[in-house]
Short mmCIF file of C-alpha atoms and ligand atoms in Angstrom, two decimals:
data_model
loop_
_atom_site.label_atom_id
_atom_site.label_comp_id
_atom_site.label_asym_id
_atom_site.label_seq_id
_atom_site.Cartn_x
_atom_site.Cartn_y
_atom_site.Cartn_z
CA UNK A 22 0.00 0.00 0.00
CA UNK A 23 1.39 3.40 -0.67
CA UNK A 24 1.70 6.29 1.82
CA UNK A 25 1.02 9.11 0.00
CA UNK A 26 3.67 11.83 0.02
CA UNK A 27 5.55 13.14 2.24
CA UNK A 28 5.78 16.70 0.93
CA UNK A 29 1.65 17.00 1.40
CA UNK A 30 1.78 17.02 4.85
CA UNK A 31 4.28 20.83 4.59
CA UNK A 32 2.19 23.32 6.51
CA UNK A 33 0.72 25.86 4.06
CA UNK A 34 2.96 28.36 6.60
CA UNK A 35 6.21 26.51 5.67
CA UNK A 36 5.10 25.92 2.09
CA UNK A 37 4.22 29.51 1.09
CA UNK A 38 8.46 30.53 2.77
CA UNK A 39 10.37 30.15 -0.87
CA UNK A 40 14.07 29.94 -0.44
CA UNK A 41 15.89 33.07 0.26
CA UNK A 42 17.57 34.21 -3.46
CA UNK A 43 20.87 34.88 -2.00
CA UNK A 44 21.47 31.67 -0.45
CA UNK A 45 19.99 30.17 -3.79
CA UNK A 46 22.93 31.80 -6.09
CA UNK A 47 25.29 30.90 -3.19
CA UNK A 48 23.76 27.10 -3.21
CA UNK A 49 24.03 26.86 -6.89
CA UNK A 50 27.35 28.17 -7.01
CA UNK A 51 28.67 25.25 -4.60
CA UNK A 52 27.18 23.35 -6.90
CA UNK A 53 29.45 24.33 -9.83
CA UNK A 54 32.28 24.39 -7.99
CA UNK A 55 31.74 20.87 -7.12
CA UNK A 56 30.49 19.31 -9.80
CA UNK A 57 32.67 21.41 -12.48
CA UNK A 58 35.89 22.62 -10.82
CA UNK A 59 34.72 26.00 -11.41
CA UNK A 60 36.90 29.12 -10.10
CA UNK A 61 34.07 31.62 -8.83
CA UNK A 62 34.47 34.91 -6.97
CA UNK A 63 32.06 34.99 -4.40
CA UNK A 64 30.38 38.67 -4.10
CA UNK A 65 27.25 37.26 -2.78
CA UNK A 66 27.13 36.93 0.61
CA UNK A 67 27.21 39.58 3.29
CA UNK A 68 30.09 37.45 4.78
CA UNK A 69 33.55 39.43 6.25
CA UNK A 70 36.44 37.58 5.01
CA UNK A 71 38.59 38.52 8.06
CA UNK A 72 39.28 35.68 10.51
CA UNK A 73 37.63 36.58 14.24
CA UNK A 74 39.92 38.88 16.23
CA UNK A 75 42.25 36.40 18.34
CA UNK A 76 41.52 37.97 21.60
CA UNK A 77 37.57 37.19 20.86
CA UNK A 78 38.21 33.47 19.94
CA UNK A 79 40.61 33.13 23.25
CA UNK A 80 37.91 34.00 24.99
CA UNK A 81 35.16 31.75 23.91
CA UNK A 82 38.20 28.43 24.17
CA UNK A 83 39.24 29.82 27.80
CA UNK A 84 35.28 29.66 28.47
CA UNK A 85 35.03 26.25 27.07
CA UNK A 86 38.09 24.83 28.77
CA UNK A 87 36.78 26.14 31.87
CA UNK A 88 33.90 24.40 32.18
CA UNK A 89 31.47 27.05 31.45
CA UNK A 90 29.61 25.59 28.83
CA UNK A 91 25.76 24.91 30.23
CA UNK A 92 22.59 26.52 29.18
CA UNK A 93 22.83 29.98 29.84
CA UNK A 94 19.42 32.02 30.93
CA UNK A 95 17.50 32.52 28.21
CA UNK A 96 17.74 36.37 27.86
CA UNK A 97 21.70 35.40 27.81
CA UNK A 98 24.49 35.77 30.08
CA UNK A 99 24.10 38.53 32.17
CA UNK A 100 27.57 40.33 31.67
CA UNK A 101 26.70 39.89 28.36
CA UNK A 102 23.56 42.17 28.47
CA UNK A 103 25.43 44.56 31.47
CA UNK A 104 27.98 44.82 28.51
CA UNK A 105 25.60 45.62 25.48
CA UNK A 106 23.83 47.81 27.87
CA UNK A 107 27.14 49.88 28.71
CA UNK A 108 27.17 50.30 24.34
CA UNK A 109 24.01 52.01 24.38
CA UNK A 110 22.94 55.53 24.94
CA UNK A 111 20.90 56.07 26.68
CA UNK A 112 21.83 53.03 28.54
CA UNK A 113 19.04 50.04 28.99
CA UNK A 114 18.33 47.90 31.94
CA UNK A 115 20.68 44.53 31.21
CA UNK A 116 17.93 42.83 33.61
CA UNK A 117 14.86 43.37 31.79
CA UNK A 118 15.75 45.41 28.45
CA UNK A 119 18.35 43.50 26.81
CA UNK A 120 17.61 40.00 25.30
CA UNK A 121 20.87 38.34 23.54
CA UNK A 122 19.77 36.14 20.38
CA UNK A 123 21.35 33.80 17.72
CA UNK A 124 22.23 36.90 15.52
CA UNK A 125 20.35 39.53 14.47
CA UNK A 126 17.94 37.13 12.45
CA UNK A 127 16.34 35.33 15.96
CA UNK A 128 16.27 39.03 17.49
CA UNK A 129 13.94 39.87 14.58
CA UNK A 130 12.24 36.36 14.54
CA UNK A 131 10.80 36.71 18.13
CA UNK A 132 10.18 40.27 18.07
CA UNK A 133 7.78 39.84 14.94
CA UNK A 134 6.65 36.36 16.44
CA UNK A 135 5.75 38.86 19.88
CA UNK A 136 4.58 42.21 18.27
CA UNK A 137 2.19 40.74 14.77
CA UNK A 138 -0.92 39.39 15.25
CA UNK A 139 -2.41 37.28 12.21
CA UNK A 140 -3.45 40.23 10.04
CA UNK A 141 -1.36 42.84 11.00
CA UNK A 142 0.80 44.96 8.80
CA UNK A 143 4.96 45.50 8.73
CA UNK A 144 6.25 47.83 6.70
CA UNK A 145 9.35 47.29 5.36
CA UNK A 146 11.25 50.11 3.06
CA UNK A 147 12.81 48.47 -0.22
CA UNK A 148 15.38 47.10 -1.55
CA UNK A 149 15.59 45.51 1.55
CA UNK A 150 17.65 42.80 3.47
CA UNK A 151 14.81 39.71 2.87
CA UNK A 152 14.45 37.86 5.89
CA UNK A 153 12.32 39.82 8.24
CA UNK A 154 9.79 40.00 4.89
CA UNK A 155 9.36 36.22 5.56
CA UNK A 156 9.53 36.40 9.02
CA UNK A 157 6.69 38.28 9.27
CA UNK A 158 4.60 36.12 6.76
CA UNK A 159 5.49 33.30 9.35
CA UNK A 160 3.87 35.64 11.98
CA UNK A 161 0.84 35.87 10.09
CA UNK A 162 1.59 39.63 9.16
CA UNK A 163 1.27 41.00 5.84
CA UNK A 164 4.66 42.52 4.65
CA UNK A 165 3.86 46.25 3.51
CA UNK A 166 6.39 46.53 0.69
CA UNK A 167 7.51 50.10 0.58
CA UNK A 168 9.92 50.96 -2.71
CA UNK A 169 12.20 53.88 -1.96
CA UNK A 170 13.09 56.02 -5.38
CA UNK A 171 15.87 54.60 -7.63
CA UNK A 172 16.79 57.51 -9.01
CA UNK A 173 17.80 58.93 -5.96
CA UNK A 174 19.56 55.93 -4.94
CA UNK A 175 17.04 54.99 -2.86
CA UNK A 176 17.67 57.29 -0.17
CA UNK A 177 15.07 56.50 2.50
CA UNK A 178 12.14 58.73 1.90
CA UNK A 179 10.31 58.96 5.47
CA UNK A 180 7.16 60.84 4.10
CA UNK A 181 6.30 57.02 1.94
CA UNK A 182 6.72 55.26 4.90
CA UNK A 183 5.04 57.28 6.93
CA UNK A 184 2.38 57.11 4.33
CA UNK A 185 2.08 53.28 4.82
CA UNK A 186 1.59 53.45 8.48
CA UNK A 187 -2.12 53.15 9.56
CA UNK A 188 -3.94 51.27 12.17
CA UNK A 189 -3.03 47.83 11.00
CA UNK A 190 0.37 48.50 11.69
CA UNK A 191 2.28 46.64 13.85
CA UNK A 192 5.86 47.18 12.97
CA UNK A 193 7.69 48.99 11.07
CA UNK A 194 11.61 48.03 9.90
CA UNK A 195 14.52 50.69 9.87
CA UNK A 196 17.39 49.60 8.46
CA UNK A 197 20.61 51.78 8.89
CA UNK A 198 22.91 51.80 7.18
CA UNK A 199 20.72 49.58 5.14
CA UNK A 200 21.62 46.32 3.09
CA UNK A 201 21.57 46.14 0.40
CA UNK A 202 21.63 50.26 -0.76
CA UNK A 203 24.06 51.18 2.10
CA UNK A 204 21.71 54.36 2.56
CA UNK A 205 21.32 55.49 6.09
CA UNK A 206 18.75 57.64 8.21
CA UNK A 207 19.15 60.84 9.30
CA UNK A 208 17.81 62.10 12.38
CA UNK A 209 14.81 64.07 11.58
CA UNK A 210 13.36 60.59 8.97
CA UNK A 211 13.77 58.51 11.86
CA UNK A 212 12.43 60.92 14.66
CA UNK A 213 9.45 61.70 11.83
CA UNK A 214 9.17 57.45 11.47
CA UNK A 215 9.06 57.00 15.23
CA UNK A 216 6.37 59.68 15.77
CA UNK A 217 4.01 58.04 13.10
CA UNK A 218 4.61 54.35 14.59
CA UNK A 219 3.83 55.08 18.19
CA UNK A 220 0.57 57.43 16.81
CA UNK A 221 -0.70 54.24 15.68
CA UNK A 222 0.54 51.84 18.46
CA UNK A 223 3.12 50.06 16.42
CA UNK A 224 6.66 50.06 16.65
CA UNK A 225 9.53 50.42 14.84
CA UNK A 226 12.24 47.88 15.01
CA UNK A 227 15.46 49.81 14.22
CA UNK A 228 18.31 46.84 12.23
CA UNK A 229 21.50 48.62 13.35
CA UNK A 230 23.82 46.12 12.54
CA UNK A 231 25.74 48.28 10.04
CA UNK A 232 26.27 51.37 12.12
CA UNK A 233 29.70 50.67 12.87
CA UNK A 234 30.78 50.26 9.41
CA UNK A 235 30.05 53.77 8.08
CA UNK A 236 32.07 55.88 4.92
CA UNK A 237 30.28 59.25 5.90
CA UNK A 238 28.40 60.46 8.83
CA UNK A 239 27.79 58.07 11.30
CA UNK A 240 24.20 57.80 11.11
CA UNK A 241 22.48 58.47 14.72
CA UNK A 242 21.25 55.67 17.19
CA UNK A 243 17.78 55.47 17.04
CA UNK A 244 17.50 54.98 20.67
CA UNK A 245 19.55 58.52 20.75
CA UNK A 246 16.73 60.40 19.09
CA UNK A 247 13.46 59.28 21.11
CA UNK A 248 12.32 60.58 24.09
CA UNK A 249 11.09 58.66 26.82
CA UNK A 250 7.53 58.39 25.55
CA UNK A 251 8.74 56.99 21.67
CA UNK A 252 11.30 54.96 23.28
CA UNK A 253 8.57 52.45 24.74
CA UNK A 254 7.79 52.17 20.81
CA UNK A 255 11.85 51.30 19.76
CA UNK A 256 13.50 47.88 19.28
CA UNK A 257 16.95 48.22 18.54
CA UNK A 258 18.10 44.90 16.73
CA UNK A 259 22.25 44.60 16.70
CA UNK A 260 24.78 41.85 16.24
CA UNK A 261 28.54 40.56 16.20
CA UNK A 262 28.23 39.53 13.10
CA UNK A 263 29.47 42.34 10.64
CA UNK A 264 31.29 44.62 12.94
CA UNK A 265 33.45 41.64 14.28
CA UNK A 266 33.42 39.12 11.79
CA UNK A 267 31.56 37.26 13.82
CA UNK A 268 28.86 35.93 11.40
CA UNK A 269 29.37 32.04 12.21
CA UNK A 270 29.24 32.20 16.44
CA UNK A 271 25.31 34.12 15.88
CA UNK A 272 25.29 36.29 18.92
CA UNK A 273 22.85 39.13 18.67
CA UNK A 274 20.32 41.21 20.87
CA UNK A 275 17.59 43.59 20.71
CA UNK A 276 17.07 46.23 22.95
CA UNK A 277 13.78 47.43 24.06
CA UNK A 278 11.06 47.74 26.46
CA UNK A 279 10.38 45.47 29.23
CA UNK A 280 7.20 44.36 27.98
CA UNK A 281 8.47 43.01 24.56
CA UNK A 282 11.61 41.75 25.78
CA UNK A 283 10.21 39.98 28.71
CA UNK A 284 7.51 37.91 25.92
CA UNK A 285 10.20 37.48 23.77
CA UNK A 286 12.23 35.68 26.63
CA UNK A 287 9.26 33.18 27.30
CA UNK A 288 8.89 32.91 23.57
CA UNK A 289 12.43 31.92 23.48
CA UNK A 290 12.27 28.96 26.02
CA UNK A 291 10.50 27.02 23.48
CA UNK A 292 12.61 27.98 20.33
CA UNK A 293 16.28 27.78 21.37
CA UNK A 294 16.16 28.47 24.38
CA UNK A 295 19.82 30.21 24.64
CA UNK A 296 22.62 31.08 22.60
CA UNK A 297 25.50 29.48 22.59
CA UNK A 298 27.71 30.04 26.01
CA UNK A 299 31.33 29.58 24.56
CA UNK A 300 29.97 32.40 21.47
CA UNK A 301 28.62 34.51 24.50
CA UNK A 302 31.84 34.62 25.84
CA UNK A 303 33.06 35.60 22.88
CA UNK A 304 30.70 38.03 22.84
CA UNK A 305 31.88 40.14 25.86
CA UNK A 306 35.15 40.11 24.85
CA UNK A 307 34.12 41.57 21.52
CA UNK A 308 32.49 44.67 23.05
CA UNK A 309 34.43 45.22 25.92
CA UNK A 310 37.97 44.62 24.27
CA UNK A 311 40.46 45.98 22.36
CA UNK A 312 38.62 48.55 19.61
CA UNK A 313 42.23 48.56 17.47
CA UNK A 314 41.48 45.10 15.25
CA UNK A 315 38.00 46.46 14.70
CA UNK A 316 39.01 49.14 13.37
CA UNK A 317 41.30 48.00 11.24
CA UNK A 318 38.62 46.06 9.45
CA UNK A 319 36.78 48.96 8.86
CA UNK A 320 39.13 50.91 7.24
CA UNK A 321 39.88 48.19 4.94
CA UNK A 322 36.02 48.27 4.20
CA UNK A 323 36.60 51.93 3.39
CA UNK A 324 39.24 50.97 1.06
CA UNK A 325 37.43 48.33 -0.79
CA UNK A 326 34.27 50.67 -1.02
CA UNK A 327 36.63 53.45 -2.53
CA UNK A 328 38.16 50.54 -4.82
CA UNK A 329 34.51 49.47 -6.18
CA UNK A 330 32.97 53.37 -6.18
CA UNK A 331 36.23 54.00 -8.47
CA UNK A 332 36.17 51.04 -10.60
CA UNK A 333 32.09 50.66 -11.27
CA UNK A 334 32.73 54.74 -12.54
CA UNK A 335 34.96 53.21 -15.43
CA UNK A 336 32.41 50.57 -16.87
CA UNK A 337 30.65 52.46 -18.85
CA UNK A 338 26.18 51.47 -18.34
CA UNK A 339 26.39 50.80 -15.11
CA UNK A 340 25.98 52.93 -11.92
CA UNK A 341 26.43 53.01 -8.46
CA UNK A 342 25.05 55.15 -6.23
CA UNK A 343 27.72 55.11 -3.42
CA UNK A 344 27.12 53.26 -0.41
CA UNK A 345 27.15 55.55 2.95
CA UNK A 346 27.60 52.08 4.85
CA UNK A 347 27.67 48.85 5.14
CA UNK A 348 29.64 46.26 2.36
CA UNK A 349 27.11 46.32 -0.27
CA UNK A 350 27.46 48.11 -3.97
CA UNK A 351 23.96 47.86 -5.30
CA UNK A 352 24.98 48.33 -9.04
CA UNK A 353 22.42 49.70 -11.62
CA UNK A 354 22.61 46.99 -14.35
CA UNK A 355 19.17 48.09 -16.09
CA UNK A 356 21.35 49.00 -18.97
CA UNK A 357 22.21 45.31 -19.87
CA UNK A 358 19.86 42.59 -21.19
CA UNK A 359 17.34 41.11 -19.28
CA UNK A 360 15.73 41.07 -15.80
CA UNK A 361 18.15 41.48 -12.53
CA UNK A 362 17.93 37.70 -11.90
CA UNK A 363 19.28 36.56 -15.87
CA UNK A 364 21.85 39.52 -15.54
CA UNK A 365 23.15 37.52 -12.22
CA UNK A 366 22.49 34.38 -14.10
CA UNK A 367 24.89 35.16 -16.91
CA UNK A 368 27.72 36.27 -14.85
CA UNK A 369 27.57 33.33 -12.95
CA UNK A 370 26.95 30.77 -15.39
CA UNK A 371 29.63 32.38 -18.16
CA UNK A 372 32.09 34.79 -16.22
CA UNK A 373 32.17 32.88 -13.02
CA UNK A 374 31.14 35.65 -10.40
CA UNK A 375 28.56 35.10 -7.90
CA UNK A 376 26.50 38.48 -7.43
CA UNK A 377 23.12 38.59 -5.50
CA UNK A 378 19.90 39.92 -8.10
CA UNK A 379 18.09 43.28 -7.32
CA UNK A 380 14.91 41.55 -6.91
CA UNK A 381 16.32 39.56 -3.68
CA UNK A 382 15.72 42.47 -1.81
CA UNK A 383 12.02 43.10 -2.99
CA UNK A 384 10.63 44.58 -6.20
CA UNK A 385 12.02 47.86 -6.19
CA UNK A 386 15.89 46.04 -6.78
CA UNK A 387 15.04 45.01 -10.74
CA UNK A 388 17.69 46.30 -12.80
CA UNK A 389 19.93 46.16 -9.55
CA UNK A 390 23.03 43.63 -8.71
CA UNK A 391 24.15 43.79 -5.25
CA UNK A 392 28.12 43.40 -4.70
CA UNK A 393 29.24 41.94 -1.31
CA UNK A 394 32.97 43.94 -0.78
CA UNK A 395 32.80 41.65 2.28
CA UNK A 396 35.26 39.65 -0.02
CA UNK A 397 39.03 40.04 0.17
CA UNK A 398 40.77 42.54 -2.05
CA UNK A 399 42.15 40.19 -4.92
CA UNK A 400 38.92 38.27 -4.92
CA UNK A 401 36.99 41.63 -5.41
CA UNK A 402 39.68 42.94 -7.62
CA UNK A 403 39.04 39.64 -9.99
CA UNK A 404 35.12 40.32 -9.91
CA UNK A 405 35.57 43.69 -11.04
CA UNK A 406 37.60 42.52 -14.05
CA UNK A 407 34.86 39.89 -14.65
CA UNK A 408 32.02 42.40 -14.23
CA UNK A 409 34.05 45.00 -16.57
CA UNK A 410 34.79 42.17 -19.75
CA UNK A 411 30.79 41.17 -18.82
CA UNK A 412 29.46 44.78 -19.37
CA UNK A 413 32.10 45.18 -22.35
CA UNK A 414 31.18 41.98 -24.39
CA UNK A 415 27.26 42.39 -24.16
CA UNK A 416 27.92 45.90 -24.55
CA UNK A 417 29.56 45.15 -28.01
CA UNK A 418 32.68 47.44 -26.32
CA UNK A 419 35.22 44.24 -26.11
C1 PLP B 529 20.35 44.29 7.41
C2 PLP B 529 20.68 43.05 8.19
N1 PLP B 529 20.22 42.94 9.43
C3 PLP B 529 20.47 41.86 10.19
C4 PLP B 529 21.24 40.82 9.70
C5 PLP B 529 21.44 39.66 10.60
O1 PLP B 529 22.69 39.16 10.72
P1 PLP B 529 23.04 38.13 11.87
O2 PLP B 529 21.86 37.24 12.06
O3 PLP B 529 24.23 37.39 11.38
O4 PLP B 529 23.30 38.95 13.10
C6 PLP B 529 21.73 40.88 8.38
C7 PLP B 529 22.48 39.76 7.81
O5 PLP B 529 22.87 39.73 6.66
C8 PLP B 529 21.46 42.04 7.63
O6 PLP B 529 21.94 42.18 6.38
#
């Protein structure tokens, strides 16, 4: 007798999550590169190439060695959360205001799973980083797609998102510097954001896990710009991951009121419970140590944005409006044949480089590549070449 399949018995939730499009040119790449030897540059991912900072990974093998390996509480170590409080201004209480996640991506998992009710609205400016899009589908929320203006580089424009906020709202996402434009907030947009949120009830939940890697003004801390009475309305989402190249060990936190953080710590019990202790460990030493090796990292970020700005200005149809942080060029590629998704196809496929298609970040990215300088210098030096002959043989140039 047969069972039936398998696959009918997917949840219509799970079903209707397709797979994320960068991890699907990243997955199809490691396919190539297995199955046909190929030599790819990797400008995909929004992965550092620099190896942890030595004093972070001594501390997370000194933790280990000594024993302290156990569940931790679920809100995370507490010197962990005294330390990510002392980052903050104005500073939260570690005890009830801080919850440390598995990277940024938990942090925004449990704050949509505690903030959306089945029906509600997030609004989300794009191009945007993907994941909290699906994250709030798997809360039952309706993602409130809200394209920022290509031709001025997407900048964010606060008066359309403000626009989109109305009583249905229950979040709203602020990404700066965002990924994958590198545009930040100023002041005023996110002040004028805040204000609308908390008019309706909802709140914003502010992604600043970019800020430290900035080429211009450091955008303002959202947390620095509320009073009291918005603050109650602010979740501050931040991470290792970029700013320490500490993407694999997935410590993150959010900051934010009691209330939220204290349902997101139940919530948590029955997800994963706790982040890793070793990686929390690591964690504290990352904040509270030696700023010199960070640095460093971000000036060589500087460099390779310089080296990209520079070198995209010499191919001739396409543009980049330069990013004001993070590692991301989003390159204007409407110029060549096809939609964003065959342009990354081709340059995969025949010039070996592994780019990330406009349209992974929402709509608003067709005719858009995103670039990941997260890559070393040579490696993004040989993707430049590679975009360069691209652009010059469709172009009829080469
Ligand atoms: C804008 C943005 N926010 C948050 C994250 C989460 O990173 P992690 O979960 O590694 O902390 C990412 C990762 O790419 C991102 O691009």
């Amino acid at each position: 007798m047969s069972h039936g399949s398998s696959g009918d018995r997917i949840s219509a939730r799970a079903a209707a999550i397709g797979p994320q499009r960068i991890r699907a040119m990243f997955d199809r790449a490691a396919r190539l590169e297995s199955e046909d030897d190929r030599d790819l540059v990797h400008l995909e991912l929004g992965e550092p190439d620099f190896d942890t900072p030595a004093h972070v990974v001594r501390a997370a093998d000194e933790a280990a060695r000594a024993g302290r390996t156990n569940y931790t509480a679920n809100a995370g170590l507490f010197e962990l959360r005294e330390a990510i409080a002392d980052s903050r201004e104005p500073r939260p209480d570690p005890a009830s205001e801080v919850i440390v996640t598995n990277g940024g991506v938990e942090a925004f998992h449990l704050a949509l799973e505690t903030v959306c009710d089945p029906g509600d609205e997030v609004v989300v400016s794009t191009p945007a980083w993907p994941n909290p899009i699906s994250q709030a589908r798997m809360a039952g929320a309706e993602p409130i797609e809200v394209p920022m203006p290509a031709a001025e580089g997407f900048s964010p424009d606060p008066d359309r998102i403000v626009a989109a906020i109305g009583p249905e709202t229950a979040a709203v996402i602020l990404t700066s510097p965002a990924n994958p434009t590198g545009r930040t907030f100023g002041a005023e947009g996110i002040r004028r954001v805040l204000g609308a949120a908390a008019d309706h009830s909802a709140f914003v939940i502010a992604d600043e896990v970019y800020r430290g890697l900035t080429y211009t003004d450091v955008p303002p801390p959202a947390a620095a710009i509320a009073d009291d009475d918005l603050r109650k309305w602010l979740l501050t989402v931040d991470s290792c991951s970029k700013r320490y190249a500490m993407t694999g060990w997935r410590v993150g936190w959010l900051v934010g009121s009691g209330d939220v953080v204290g349902a997101m710590t139940r919530l948590r019990e029955h997800t994963t419970s706790s982040t890793n202790a070793p990686a929390q460990y690591a964690a504290i030493a990352a904040l509270t140590g030696p700023e010199e090796p960070i640095e460093e990292m971000a000036r060589a970020f500087a460099r390779r944005r310089d080296l990209v700005c520079d070198r995209v200005d010499e191919i001739p149809g396409v543009s980049l409006a330069p990013p004001e942080g993070a590692f991301y060029a989003f390159l204007d590629v409407s110029d060549l044949e096809g939609e964003s998704q065959a342009v990354a196809d081709r340059l995969l496929e025949e010039y070996g480089v592994v780019t990330a298609p406009g349209t992974a970040f929402g709509a608003g990215g067709e005719g858009h590549l995103r670039l990941s300088f997260a890559a070393g210098i040579d490696r993004l030096e040989e993707g430049l070449d590679r975009l360069e002959r691209t652009v010059r043989d469709e172009r009829g140039a080469g």
